[in-house]
PDB file of C-alpha atoms in Angstrom:
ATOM      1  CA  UNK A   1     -37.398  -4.964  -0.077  1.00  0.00           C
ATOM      2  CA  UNK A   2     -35.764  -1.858   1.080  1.00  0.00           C
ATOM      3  CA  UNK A   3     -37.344  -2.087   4.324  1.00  0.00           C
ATOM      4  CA  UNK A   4     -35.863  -5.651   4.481  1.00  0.00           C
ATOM      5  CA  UNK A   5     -32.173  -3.579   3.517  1.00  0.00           C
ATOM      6  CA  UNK A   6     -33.021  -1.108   6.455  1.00  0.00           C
ATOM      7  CA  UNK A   7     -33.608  -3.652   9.018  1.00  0.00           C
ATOM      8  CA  UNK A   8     -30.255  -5.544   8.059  1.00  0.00           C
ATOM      9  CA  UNK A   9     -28.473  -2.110   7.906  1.00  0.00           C
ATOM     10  CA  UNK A  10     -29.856  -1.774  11.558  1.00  0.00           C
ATOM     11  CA  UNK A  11     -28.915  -5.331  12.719  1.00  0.00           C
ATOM     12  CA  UNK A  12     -25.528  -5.178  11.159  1.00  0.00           C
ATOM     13  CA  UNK A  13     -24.556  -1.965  12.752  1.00  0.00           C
ATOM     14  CA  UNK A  14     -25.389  -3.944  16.155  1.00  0.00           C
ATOM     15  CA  UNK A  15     -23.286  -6.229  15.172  1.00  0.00           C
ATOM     16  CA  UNK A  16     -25.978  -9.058  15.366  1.00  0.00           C
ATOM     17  CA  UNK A  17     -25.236 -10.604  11.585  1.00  0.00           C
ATOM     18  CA  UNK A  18     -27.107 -13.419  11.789  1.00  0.00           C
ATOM     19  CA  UNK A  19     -30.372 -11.400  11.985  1.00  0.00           C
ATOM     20  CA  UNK A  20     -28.709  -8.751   9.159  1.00  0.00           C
ATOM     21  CA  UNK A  21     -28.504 -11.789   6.970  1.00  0.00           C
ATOM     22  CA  UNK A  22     -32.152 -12.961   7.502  1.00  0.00           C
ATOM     23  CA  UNK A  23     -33.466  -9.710   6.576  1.00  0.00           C
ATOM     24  CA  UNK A  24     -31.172  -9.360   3.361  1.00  0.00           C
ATOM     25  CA  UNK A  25     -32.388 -12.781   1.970  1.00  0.00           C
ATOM     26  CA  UNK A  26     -35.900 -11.291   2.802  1.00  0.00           C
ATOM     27  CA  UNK A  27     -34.528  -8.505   1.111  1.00  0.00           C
ATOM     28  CA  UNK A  28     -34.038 -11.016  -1.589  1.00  0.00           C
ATOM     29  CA  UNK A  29     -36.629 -12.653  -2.125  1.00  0.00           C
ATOM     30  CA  UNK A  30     -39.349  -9.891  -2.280  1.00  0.00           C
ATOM     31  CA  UNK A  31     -37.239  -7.996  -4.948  1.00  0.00           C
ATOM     32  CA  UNK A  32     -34.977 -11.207  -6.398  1.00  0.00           C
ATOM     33  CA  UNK A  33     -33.870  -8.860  -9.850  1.00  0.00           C
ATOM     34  CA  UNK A  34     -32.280  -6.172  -7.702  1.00  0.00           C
ATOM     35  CA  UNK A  35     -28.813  -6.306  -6.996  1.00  0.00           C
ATOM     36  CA  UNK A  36     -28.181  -4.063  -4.322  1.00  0.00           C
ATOM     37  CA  UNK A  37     -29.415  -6.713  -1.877  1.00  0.00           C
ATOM     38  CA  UNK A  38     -27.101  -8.945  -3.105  1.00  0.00           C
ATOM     39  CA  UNK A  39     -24.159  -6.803  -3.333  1.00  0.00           C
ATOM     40  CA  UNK A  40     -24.855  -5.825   0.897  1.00  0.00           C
ATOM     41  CA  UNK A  41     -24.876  -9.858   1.309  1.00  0.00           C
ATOM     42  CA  UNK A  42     -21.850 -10.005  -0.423  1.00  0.00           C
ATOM     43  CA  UNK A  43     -20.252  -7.258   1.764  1.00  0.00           C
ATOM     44  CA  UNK A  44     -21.644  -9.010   4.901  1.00  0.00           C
ATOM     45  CA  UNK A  45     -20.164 -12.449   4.017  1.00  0.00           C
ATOM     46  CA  UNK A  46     -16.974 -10.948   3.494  1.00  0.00           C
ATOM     47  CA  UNK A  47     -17.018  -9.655   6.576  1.00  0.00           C
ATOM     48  CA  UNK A  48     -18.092 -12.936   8.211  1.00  0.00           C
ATOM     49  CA  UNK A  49     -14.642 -14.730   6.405  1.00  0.00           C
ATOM     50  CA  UNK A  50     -17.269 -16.352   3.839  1.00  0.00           C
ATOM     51  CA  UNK A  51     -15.355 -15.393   0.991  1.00  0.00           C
ATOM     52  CA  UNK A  52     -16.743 -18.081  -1.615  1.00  0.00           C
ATOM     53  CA  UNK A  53     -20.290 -17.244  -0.818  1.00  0.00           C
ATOM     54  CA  UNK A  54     -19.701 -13.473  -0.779  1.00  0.00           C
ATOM     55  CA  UNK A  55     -18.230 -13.690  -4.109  1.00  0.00           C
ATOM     56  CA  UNK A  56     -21.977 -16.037  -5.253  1.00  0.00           C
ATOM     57  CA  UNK A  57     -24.035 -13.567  -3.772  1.00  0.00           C
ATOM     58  CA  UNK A  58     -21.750 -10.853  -6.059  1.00  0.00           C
ATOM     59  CA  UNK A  59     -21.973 -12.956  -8.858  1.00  0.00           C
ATOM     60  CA  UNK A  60     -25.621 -12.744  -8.489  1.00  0.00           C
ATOM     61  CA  UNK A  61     -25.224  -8.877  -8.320  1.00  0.00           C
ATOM     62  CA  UNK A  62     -23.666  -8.358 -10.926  1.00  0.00           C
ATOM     63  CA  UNK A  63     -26.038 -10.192 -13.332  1.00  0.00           C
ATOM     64  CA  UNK A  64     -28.657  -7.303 -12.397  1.00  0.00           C
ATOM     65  CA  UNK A  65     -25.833  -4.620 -12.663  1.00  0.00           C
ATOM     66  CA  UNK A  66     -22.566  -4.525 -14.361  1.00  0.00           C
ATOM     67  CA  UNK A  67     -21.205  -2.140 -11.427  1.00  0.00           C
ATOM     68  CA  UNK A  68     -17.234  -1.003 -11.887  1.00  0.00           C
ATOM     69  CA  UNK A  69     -17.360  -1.102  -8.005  1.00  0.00           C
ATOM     70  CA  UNK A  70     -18.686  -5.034  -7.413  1.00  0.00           C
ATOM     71  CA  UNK A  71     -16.119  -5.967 -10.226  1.00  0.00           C
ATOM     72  CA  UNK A  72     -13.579  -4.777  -7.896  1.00  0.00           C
ATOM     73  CA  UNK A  73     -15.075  -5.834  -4.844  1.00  0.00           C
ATOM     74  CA  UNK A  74     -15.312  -9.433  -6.376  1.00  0.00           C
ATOM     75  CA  UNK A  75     -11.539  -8.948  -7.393  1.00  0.00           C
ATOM     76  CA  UNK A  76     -10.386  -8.154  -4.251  1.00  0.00           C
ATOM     77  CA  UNK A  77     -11.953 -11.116  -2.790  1.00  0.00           C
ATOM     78  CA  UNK A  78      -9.930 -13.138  -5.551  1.00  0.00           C
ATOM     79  CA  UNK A  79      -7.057 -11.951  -4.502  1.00  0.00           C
ATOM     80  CA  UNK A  80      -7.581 -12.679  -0.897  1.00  0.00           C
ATOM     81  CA  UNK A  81      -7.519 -16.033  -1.956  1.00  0.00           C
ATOM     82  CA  UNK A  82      -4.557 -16.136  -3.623  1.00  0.00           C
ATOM     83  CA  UNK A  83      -6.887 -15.994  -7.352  1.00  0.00           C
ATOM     84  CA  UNK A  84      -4.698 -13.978  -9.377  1.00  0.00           C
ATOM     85  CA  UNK A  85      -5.687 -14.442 -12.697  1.00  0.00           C
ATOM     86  CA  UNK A  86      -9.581 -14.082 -11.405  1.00  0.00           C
ATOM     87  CA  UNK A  87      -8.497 -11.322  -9.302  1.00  0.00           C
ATOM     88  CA  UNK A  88      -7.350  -9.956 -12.623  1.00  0.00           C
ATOM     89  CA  UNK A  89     -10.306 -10.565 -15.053  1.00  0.00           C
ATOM     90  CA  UNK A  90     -12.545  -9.115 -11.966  1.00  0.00           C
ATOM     91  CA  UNK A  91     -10.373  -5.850 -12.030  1.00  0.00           C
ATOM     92  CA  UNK A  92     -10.594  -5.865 -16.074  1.00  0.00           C
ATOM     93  CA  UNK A  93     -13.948  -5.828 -16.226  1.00  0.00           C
ATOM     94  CA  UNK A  94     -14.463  -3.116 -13.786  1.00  0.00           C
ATOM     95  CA  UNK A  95     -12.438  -0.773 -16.636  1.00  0.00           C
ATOM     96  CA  UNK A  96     -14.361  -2.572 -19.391  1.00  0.00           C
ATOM     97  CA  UNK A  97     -17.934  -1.242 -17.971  1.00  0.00           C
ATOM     98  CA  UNK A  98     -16.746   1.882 -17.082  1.00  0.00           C
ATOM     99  CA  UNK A  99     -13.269   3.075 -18.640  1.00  0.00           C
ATOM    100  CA  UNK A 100     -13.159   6.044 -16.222  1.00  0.00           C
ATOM    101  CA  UNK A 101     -13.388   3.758 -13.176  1.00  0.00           C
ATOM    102  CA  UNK A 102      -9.867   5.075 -11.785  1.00  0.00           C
ATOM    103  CA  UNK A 103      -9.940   2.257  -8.521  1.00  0.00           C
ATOM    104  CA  UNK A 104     -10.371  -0.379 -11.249  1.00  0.00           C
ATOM    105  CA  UNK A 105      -6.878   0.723 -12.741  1.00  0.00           C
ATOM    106  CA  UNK A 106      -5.293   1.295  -9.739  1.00  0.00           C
ATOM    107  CA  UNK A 107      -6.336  -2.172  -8.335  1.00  0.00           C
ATOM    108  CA  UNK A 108      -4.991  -3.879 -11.843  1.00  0.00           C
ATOM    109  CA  UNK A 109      -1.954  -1.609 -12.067  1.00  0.00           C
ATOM    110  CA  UNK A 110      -1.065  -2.787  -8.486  1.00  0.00           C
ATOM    111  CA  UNK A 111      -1.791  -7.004  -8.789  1.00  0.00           C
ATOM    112  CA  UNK A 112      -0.027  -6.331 -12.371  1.00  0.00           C
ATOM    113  CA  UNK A 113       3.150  -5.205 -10.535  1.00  0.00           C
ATOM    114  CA  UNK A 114       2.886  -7.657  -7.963  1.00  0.00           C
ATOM    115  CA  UNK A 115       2.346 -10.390 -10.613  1.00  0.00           C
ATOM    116  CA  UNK A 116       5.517  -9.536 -12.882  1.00  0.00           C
ATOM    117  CA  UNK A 117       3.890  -8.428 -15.784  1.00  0.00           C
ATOM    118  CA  UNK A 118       5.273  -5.130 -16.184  1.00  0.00           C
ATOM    119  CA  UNK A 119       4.232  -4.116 -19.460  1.00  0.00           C
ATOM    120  CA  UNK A 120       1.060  -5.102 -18.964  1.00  0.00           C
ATOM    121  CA  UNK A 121       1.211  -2.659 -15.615  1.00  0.00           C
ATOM    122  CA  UNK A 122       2.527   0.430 -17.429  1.00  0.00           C
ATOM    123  CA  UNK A 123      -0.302   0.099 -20.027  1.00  0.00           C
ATOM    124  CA  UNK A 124      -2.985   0.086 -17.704  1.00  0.00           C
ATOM    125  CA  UNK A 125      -1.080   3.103 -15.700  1.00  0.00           C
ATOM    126  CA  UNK A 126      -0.822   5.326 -19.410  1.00  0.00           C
ATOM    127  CA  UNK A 127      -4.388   4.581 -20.033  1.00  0.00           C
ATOM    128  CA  UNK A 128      -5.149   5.448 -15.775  1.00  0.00           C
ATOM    129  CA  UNK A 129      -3.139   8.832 -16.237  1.00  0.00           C
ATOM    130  CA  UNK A 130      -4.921  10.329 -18.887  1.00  0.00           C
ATOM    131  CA  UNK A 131      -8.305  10.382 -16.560  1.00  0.00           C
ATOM    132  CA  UNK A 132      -6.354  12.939 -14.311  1.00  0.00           C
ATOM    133  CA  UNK A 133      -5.306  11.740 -10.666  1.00  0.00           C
ATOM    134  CA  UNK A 134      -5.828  14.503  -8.459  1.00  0.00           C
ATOM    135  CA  UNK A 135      -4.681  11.835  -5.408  1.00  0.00           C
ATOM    136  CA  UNK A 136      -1.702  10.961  -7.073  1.00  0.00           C
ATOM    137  CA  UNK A 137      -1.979   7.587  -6.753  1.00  0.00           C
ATOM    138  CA  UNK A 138      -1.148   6.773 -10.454  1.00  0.00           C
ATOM    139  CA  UNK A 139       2.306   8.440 -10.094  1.00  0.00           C
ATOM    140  CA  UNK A 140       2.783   6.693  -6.836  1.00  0.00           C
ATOM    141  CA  UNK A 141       2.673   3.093  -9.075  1.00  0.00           C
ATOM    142  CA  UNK A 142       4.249   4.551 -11.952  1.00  0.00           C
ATOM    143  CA  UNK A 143       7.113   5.139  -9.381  1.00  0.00           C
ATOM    144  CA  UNK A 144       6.961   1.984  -7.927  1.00  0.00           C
ATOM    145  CA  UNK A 145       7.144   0.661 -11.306  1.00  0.00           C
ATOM    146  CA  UNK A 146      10.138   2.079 -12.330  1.00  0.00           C
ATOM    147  CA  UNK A 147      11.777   0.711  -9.610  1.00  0.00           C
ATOM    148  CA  UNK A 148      11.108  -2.761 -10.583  1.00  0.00           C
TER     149      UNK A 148
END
C-alpha cells in the first residue's frame, strides 16, 4: 500500500488528481484497515470541492484511528458547509481523544464564539490555557472574547 501512497503523493504534486486518486483507492484496497490512505483521500477530495465524500473517506479513517487531527479536519469541513453543531461534535472529539490537542480547542473556542455560546467558549479557553500557549493564540480568543 505505501507504494500505492507514494505514487499518489507523486501524481498529486503534478497536479494530475485523477491518477493520485486511482493509486490511493489502490492504496486502499491492498491495506483496507489502515487509515492513513483514507485520511490522504480525504485531503485530496477536499481539495477537489468534494466535501461530502472527503468527510466518508474521513469517516472511514477515523474508524482505524481516533486521530485529534482528522477530528478537526472533519470539523472544518463541517463548518465549510455551514454544519455547526457537526462542526462542533467533530472539534469535541478531537479534545476527547487527546485532551492536550491545543488546535482542537482553539478550533472549538473559535466556532463557540462565532456561534454565541460564550460560556461554553470561555470553558474550553480555561481548560486550553492550562496546556501553555507559547503562540499565544489562546489569549488572542480570550481577548476576542471579552469583547463580545
Amino acid at each position: 500500500y505505501s507504494i500505492h501512497m507514494n505514487i499518489a503523493g507523486f501524481y498529486q504534486s503534478r497536479g494530475d488528481t485523477a491518477t493520485a486518486l486511482q493509486h490511493l483507492n489502490e492504496s486502499i484496497q491492498i491495506s483496507p484497515d489502515t487509515a492513513e490512505p483514507y485520511a490522504r483521500k480525504a485531503t485530496l477530495l477536499k481539495q477537489l470541492g468534494l466535501m461530502e465524500d472527503a468527510l466518508a473517506a474521513l469517516d472511514l479513517s477515523l474508524e482505524k484511528n481516533a486521530s485529534p487531527q482528522q477530528f478537526v479536519n472533519a470539523g472544518d469541513i463541517h463548518k465549510a458547509l455551514n454544519q455547526t453543531s457537526n462542526a462542533l461534535t467533530r472539534y469535541r472529539q478531537a479534545v476527547d481523544v487527546d485532551p492536550s490537542y491545543l488546535p482542537g480547542y482553539l478550533k472549538l473556542a473559535e466556532l463557540l464564539i462565532q456561534s454565541s455560546q460564550l460560556s461554553d467558549a470561555r470553558q474550553v479557553l480555561d481548560q486550553a490555557s492550562l496546556l501553555g500557549d507559547q503562540s499565544g493564540q489562546v489569549d488572542a480568543l480570550v481577548r476576542r472574547l471579552a469583547h463580545q
